[in-house]
């Protein structure tokens, strides 16, 4: 019987029916003995880090008789403060999921055949060495989810002479990061717990989960703080809010400019902070007169009186007031104006004088880990620029060299510039825009090696697939992700033995390096690397393994002497931008595309996370997917009035089309969404036939998103999508 189909009633029925045919007493005795023995068996306890999403929460895993028993949140972990989310629970199932890859695979005539690790390494090394000879090191790349072991992947690329290391940043956060970096020098955090007024623009920590943030928002609210959520959609976080402002998508910049206008016009800003800690206020003052609230009201559809009131409330609560630093939803990598929006956000916060202040925006303390060198010398940095244009003068001037523009890989492959690549813990065929183009690009590669735990869309088209051990089966590079007001270091460590012929990511990188002839840079294992990196912190690896996370000093202090900007101050006006011919203070910029207001079928397509799924990687979890079905979550949100205008009823099937894609989905008619847009949950639309639970269920926004590169940062502009929706 399928475990998923067992209900309490049919379980009892089965047991009772079965009992009739058994020797009752002996079987019951046997069961009792088993239950007793099971209850008596000791649970072993291993602290580690959850890999269910990029939050990397601290957890404690429990094992009984060699099998995973349960996990709990690690109360010491700053990022999740002792709790875990449904994805983290559901993802555990993947340890025993039959869809897991059980050995290295090689694609022969379109089908995968198991091979040994040695054969896989040898064949990959042979092909890479040929490509290096004929096309040079710049033709090879590595792309991954930015994990803790990315350092070793970077080392491998540098050892081979290639600058081409990529993360998924260009489809997630690069515009937001650039906005903050060009204004205050680094990406800050939010001191939510101590704030009295929290304004969140297009960030949904209760759905695009960040457990620490949700807990801290609740703590603040318990102390009387007010929460305002600005989102075209009534999100899970809006449920917690005192006020929800359904803004017209793509126009948050107008709202922020008007808030700045009010702060300056009414003299509400922190004058001492502005005089001492910022540069360029005069230029802002001169230009901001163009953006009064009455203008913004017409653009963003939040009333002028609300904008004025909210700004006054923020000013009254300052400096214990903040506008959330943002993540992906509103301006991470979404619109043509996302960089300007992030700049305006950073400036609006600065005018509140809340930079590195209690209850405001603060710079988290991160542990300074040690280096592998000099014991293990690092390879030289490659001298050539990146083919994607990051770090190259004249191309994406604000692009992130460290992240690269990963969604340019298919274009570079189609142009014949990239020839071979390793894709690790990353599924660009499903998570990059415009899959037809992505598939064509990745298929053009002479060699694609995927390192995954299942046959994702990307692994399905790879030449070779190397199976990584499930996260609970492996020890990984130490991490500083959980840092906050105090620096923390944490470790992902092995909880159960690998079930199949799989290996940890760092070991795969080291073994690949040895076969590729650059082993001299990898004369260490993860244990030694972790020890070297922990050394300056004054804690031992044994202590860290015992606790899972450790505080390592460095207490946060309010205020700052110098920021990491050229002037050392908040750059309200930015000369670096001026030199690049960009506006030195933020100016209004229209989104790239907008729905046709005269066409009842025309909408902007938005998308986002649901609390029970991570990107496109958990849709194949039977338990999580059963929740999606049970609560009818795989639907397109549409404003009720607009739906009725199209002759739709809640739950009807619609056909949705954009310039690049089309598909069918059921609608959810609701008053909780701005009329100009529809919203698609982003966790579905799996097309790898190997992922049977998820295959062909729901749609992905990427199917509708053209291949864009924002001209400044190079991000994917993932909400610049106009779709036509009609009854199917
Ligand atoms: N459950 C879950 N949690 C996750 C993840 C996951 O996959 N699943 N992934 C993690 C990762 S990598 C990320 S980047 C974060 C993302 O975290 P978030 O950025 O919070 O997530 P999103 O759902 O992309 O977007 C948040 C909100 O932005 C709104 N929005 C869209 N367009 C606009 C706009 O133009 N203006 C405004 N004001 N709002 C807009 C959406 O309606 C949505 O409610 O989540 C992290 N946590
Ligand atoms: N369709 C869709 N596209 C998206 C998003 C979305 O929500 N939906 N969100 C956008 C955002 S915010 C981001 S950050 C990116 C994220 O996009 P990606 O970085 O591609 O992340 P995931 O979809 O989480 O997939 C990661 C891949 O890693 C594999 N994996 C999981 N665990 C392990 C492991 O332990 N080891 C290895 N080697 N592999 C593992 C999964 O099977 C999956 O194939 O996508 C962006 N694009
Ligand atoms: S938010 Fe959930 S899935 Fe993500 S790391 Fe934490 S417990 Fe795991
Ligand atoms: Mo992300």
Coordinates of N, CA, C and O in Angstrom, one line a residue, residues 438-511:
X438 N 17.6 28.5 -23.5 CA 18.5 27.9 -22.6 C 18.8 26.4 -23.0 O 20.0 26.0 -23.0
X439 N 17.8 25.7 -23.4 CA 18.0 24.3 -23.8 C 19.0 24.3 -25.0 O 20.0 23.6 -25.1
X440 N 18.6 25.2 -26.0 CA 19.5 25.2 -27.2 C 20.9 25.5 -26.9 O 21.9 24.9 -27.4
X441 N 21.1 26.5 -26.0 CA 22.5 26.9 -25.6 C 23.2 25.7 -24.9 O 24.3 25.4 -25.2
X442 N 22.6 25.2 -23.8 CA 23.3 24.1 -23.1 C 23.5 22.9 -24.0 O 24.5 22.2 -23.8
X443 N 22.6 22.6 -24.9 CA 22.8 21.5 -25.8 C 23.9 21.7 -26.8 O 24.5 20.8 -27.4
X444 N 24.3 23.0 -27.0 CA 25.3 23.3 -28.0 C 26.7 23.0 -27.4 O 27.7 22.8 -28.1
X445 N 26.8 22.9 -26.1 CA 28.1 22.6 -25.4 C 28.7 21.3 -25.8 O 27.9 20.3 -26.0
X446 N 30.0 21.3 -26.0 CA 30.6 20.0 -26.3 C 30.7 19.1 -25.1 O 30.7 17.9 -25.2
X447 N 30.7 19.7 -23.9 CA 30.6 18.9 -22.7 C 29.8 19.6 -21.6 O 30.1 20.8 -21.3
X448 N 28.8 19.0 -21.1 CA 28.1 19.5 -19.9 C 28.1 18.4 -18.8 O 27.7 17.3 -19.0
X449 N 28.6 18.8 -17.7 CA 28.7 17.9 -16.5 C 27.7 18.5 -15.5 O 27.9 19.6 -15.1
X450 N 26.7 17.7 -15.1 CA 25.8 18.2 -14.0 C 26.1 17.4 -12.7 O 26.3 16.2 -12.7
X451 N 26.2 18.2 -11.7 CA 26.4 17.6 -10.3 C 25.1 17.9 -9.5 O 24.8 19.0 -9.2
X452 N 24.3 16.9 -9.3 CA 23.0 17.0 -8.7 C 22.6 15.8 -7.9 O 23.4 14.9 -7.9
X453 N 21.5 15.8 -7.3 CA 21.0 14.6 -6.6 C 19.9 13.9 -7.3 O 19.6 12.7 -7.0
X454 N 19.3 14.6 -8.3 CA 18.2 14.0 -9.1 C 18.5 14.4 -10.6 O 19.3 15.3 -10.8
X455 N 17.7 13.7 -11.5 CA 17.9 14.1 -12.9 C 17.0 15.3 -13.2 O 15.9 15.2 -13.7
X456 N 17.5 16.5 -12.8 CA 16.8 17.7 -13.1 C 16.7 17.9 -14.6 O 17.3 17.2 -15.3
X457 N 16.0 19.0 -15.0 CA 16.0 19.4 -16.4 C 17.4 19.5 -17.0 O 17.7 19.0 -18.1
X458 N 18.3 20.1 -16.2 CA 19.6 20.4 -16.7 C 20.4 19.1 -16.7 O 21.1 18.8 -17.7
X459 N 20.3 18.3 -15.6 CA 21.0 17.0 -15.6 C 20.6 16.1 -16.8 O 21.4 15.4 -17.4
X460 N 19.3 16.3 -17.1 CA 18.7 15.4 -18.2 C 19.4 15.6 -19.5 O 19.4 14.7 -20.4
X461 N 20.0 16.8 -19.8 CA 20.6 17.1 -21.1 C 22.1 17.0 -20.9 O 22.9 17.3 -21.9
X462 N 22.7 16.7 -19.7 CA 24.1 16.7 -19.5 C 24.7 15.4 -20.2 O 24.0 14.4 -20.5
X463 N 26.0 15.5 -20.5 CA 26.7 14.4 -21.1 C 27.1 13.4 -19.9 O 27.0 12.2 -20.1
X464 N 27.5 14.0 -18.8 CA 27.8 13.2 -17.6 C 27.1 13.8 -16.4 O 27.0 15.0 -16.3
X465 N 26.6 12.9 -15.6 CA 26.0 13.3 -14.3 C 26.7 12.8 -13.1 O 26.9 11.5 -13.1
X466 N 27.2 13.6 -12.2 CA 27.9 13.1 -11.0 C 26.9 13.3 -9.9 O 26.5 14.5 -9.6
X467 N 26.6 12.2 -9.2 CA 25.6 12.4 -8.1 C 26.3 12.8 -6.8 O 27.2 12.2 -6.3
X468 N 25.8 13.9 -6.3 CA 26.3 14.4 -5.0 C 25.5 13.7 -3.9 O 24.3 13.4 -4.0
X469 N 26.2 13.4 -2.8 CA 25.5 12.8 -1.6 C 24.4 13.8 -1.2 O 24.6 15.0 -1.3
X470 N 23.3 13.3 -0.6 CA 22.3 14.1 -0.1 C 22.9 14.9 1.1 O 23.9 14.5 1.7
X471 N 22.3 16.1 1.4 CA 23.0 16.9 2.4 C 23.2 16.3 3.7 O 24.2 16.5 4.4
X472 N 22.3 15.4 4.1 CA 22.5 14.7 5.4 C 23.5 13.6 5.4 O 23.9 13.0 6.4
X473 N 24.1 13.3 4.2 CA 25.1 12.3 4.0 C 26.5 12.9 3.9 O 27.4 12.1 3.7
X474 N 26.6 14.2 4.0 CA 28.0 14.7 3.7 C 28.4 15.9 4.6 O 27.5 16.6 5.1
X475 N 29.7 16.0 4.8 CA 30.2 17.1 5.6 C 30.7 18.1 4.6 O 31.3 17.8 3.5
X476 N 30.4 19.4 4.8 CA 30.8 20.4 3.8 C 31.6 21.5 4.4 O 31.9 21.5 5.6
X477 N 31.9 22.5 3.6 CA 32.7 23.7 4.0 C 32.0 24.4 5.1 O 30.7 24.6 5.0
X478 N 32.7 25.0 6.1 CA 32.1 25.7 7.1 C 31.5 27.0 6.5 O 31.9 27.5 5.5
X479 N 30.5 27.6 7.3 CA 29.7 28.7 6.7 C 29.6 29.8 7.7 O 29.6 29.6 8.9
X480 N 29.4 31.0 7.2 CA 29.2 32.2 8.1 C 27.9 32.8 7.9 O 27.6 33.9 8.3
X481 N 27.0 32.1 7.2 CA 25.7 32.7 6.8 C 24.9 33.2 8.0 O 24.1 34.1 7.8
X482 N 25.0 32.6 9.1 CA 24.1 32.9 10.2 C 24.4 34.2 11.0 O 23.8 34.5 12.0
X483 N 25.4 34.9 10.5 CA 25.8 36.1 11.3 C 24.7 37.1 11.3 O 23.9 37.3 10.4
X484 N 24.7 37.8 12.4 CA 23.8 38.9 12.6 C 24.4 40.0 13.5 O 25.5 40.5 13.2
X485 N 23.8 40.2 14.6 CA 24.4 41.2 15.6 C 25.7 40.7 16.1 O 26.5 41.4 16.6
X486 N 25.8 39.3 16.2 CA 27.1 38.7 16.5 C 27.5 37.7 15.4 O 26.6 37.1 14.8
X487 N 28.8 37.6 15.2 CA 29.2 36.7 14.1 C 29.0 35.2 14.5 O 29.3 34.8 15.7
X488 N 28.6 34.4 13.6 CA 28.4 33.0 13.8 C 29.1 32.2 12.7 O 29.3 32.6 11.6
X489 N 29.6 31.0 13.1 CA 30.1 30.1 12.1 C 29.3 28.8 12.3 O 28.9 28.5 13.4
X490 N 29.1 28.1 11.2 CA 28.3 26.9 11.3 C 28.8 25.8 10.4 O 29.6 26.1 9.5
X491 N 28.4 24.6 10.6 CA 28.9 23.5 9.8 C 27.8 22.5 9.3 O 26.9 22.2 10.1
X492 N 27.8 22.1 8.1 CA 27.0 21.0 7.6 C 27.8 19.7 7.7 O 28.9 19.7 7.2
X493 N 27.3 18.8 8.5 CA 28.1 17.6 8.7 C 27.2 16.3 8.5 O 26.0 16.3 8.5
X494 N 28.0 15.2 8.2 CA 27.3 14.0 7.9 C 26.4 13.5 9.1 O 26.9 13.4 10.2
X495 N 25.2 13.1 8.7 CA 24.3 12.6 9.7 C 24.1 11.1 9.6 O 24.0 10.3 10.5
X496 N 23.9 10.7 8.3 CA 23.8 9.2 8.0 C 24.8 8.9 6.9 O 25.2 9.8 6.1
X497 N 25.1 7.6 6.8 CA 26.1 7.2 5.7 C 25.4 7.3 4.4 O 24.2 7.0 4.3
X498 N 26.2 7.6 3.3 CA 25.5 7.6 2.0 C 24.9 6.3 1.6 O 25.4 5.2 1.9
X499 N 23.6 6.4 1.1 CA 22.9 5.2 0.7 C 23.4 4.6 -0.6 O 23.2 3.4 -0.8
X500 N 23.9 5.5 -1.4 CA 24.3 5.1 -2.8 C 25.7 5.5 -3.1 O 26.4 6.0 -2.2
X501 N 26.1 5.2 -4.3 CA 27.5 5.5 -4.8 C 27.6 7.0 -5.1 O 27.8 7.4 -6.3
X502 N 27.5 7.8 -4.1 CA 27.5 9.3 -4.3 C 28.7 9.9 -3.4 O 29.2 9.2 -2.6
X503 N 29.0 11.2 -3.7 CA 30.1 11.8 -3.0 C 29.8 13.2 -2.6 O 29.0 13.9 -3.3
X504 N 30.4 13.8 -1.6 CA 30.2 15.2 -1.2 C 30.8 16.1 -2.3 O 31.8 15.8 -3.0
X505 N 30.2 17.3 -2.5 CA 30.6 18.2 -3.5 C 32.1 18.6 -3.4 O 32.7 18.6 -4.5
X506 N 32.6 18.9 -2.3 CA 34.0 19.3 -2.2 C 34.9 18.2 -2.6 O 35.9 18.4 -3.3
X507 N 34.5 16.9 -2.2 CA 35.4 15.8 -2.7 C 35.3 15.7 -4.2 O 36.4 15.4 -4.8
X508 N 34.2 15.9 -4.8 CA 34.0 15.8 -6.2 C 35.0 16.9 -6.9 O 35.7 16.6 -7.8
X509 N 34.9 18.1 -6.3 CA 35.8 19.1 -6.9 C 37.3 18.8 -6.8 O 38.0 18.9 -7.8
X510 N 37.6 18.3 -5.6 CA 39.1 17.9 -5.4 C 39.5 16.8 -6.4 O 40.5 16.8 -7.0
X511 N 38.6 15.8 -6.5 CA 39.0 14.6 -7.4 C 39.0 15.0 -8.8 O 39.8 14.6 -9.6

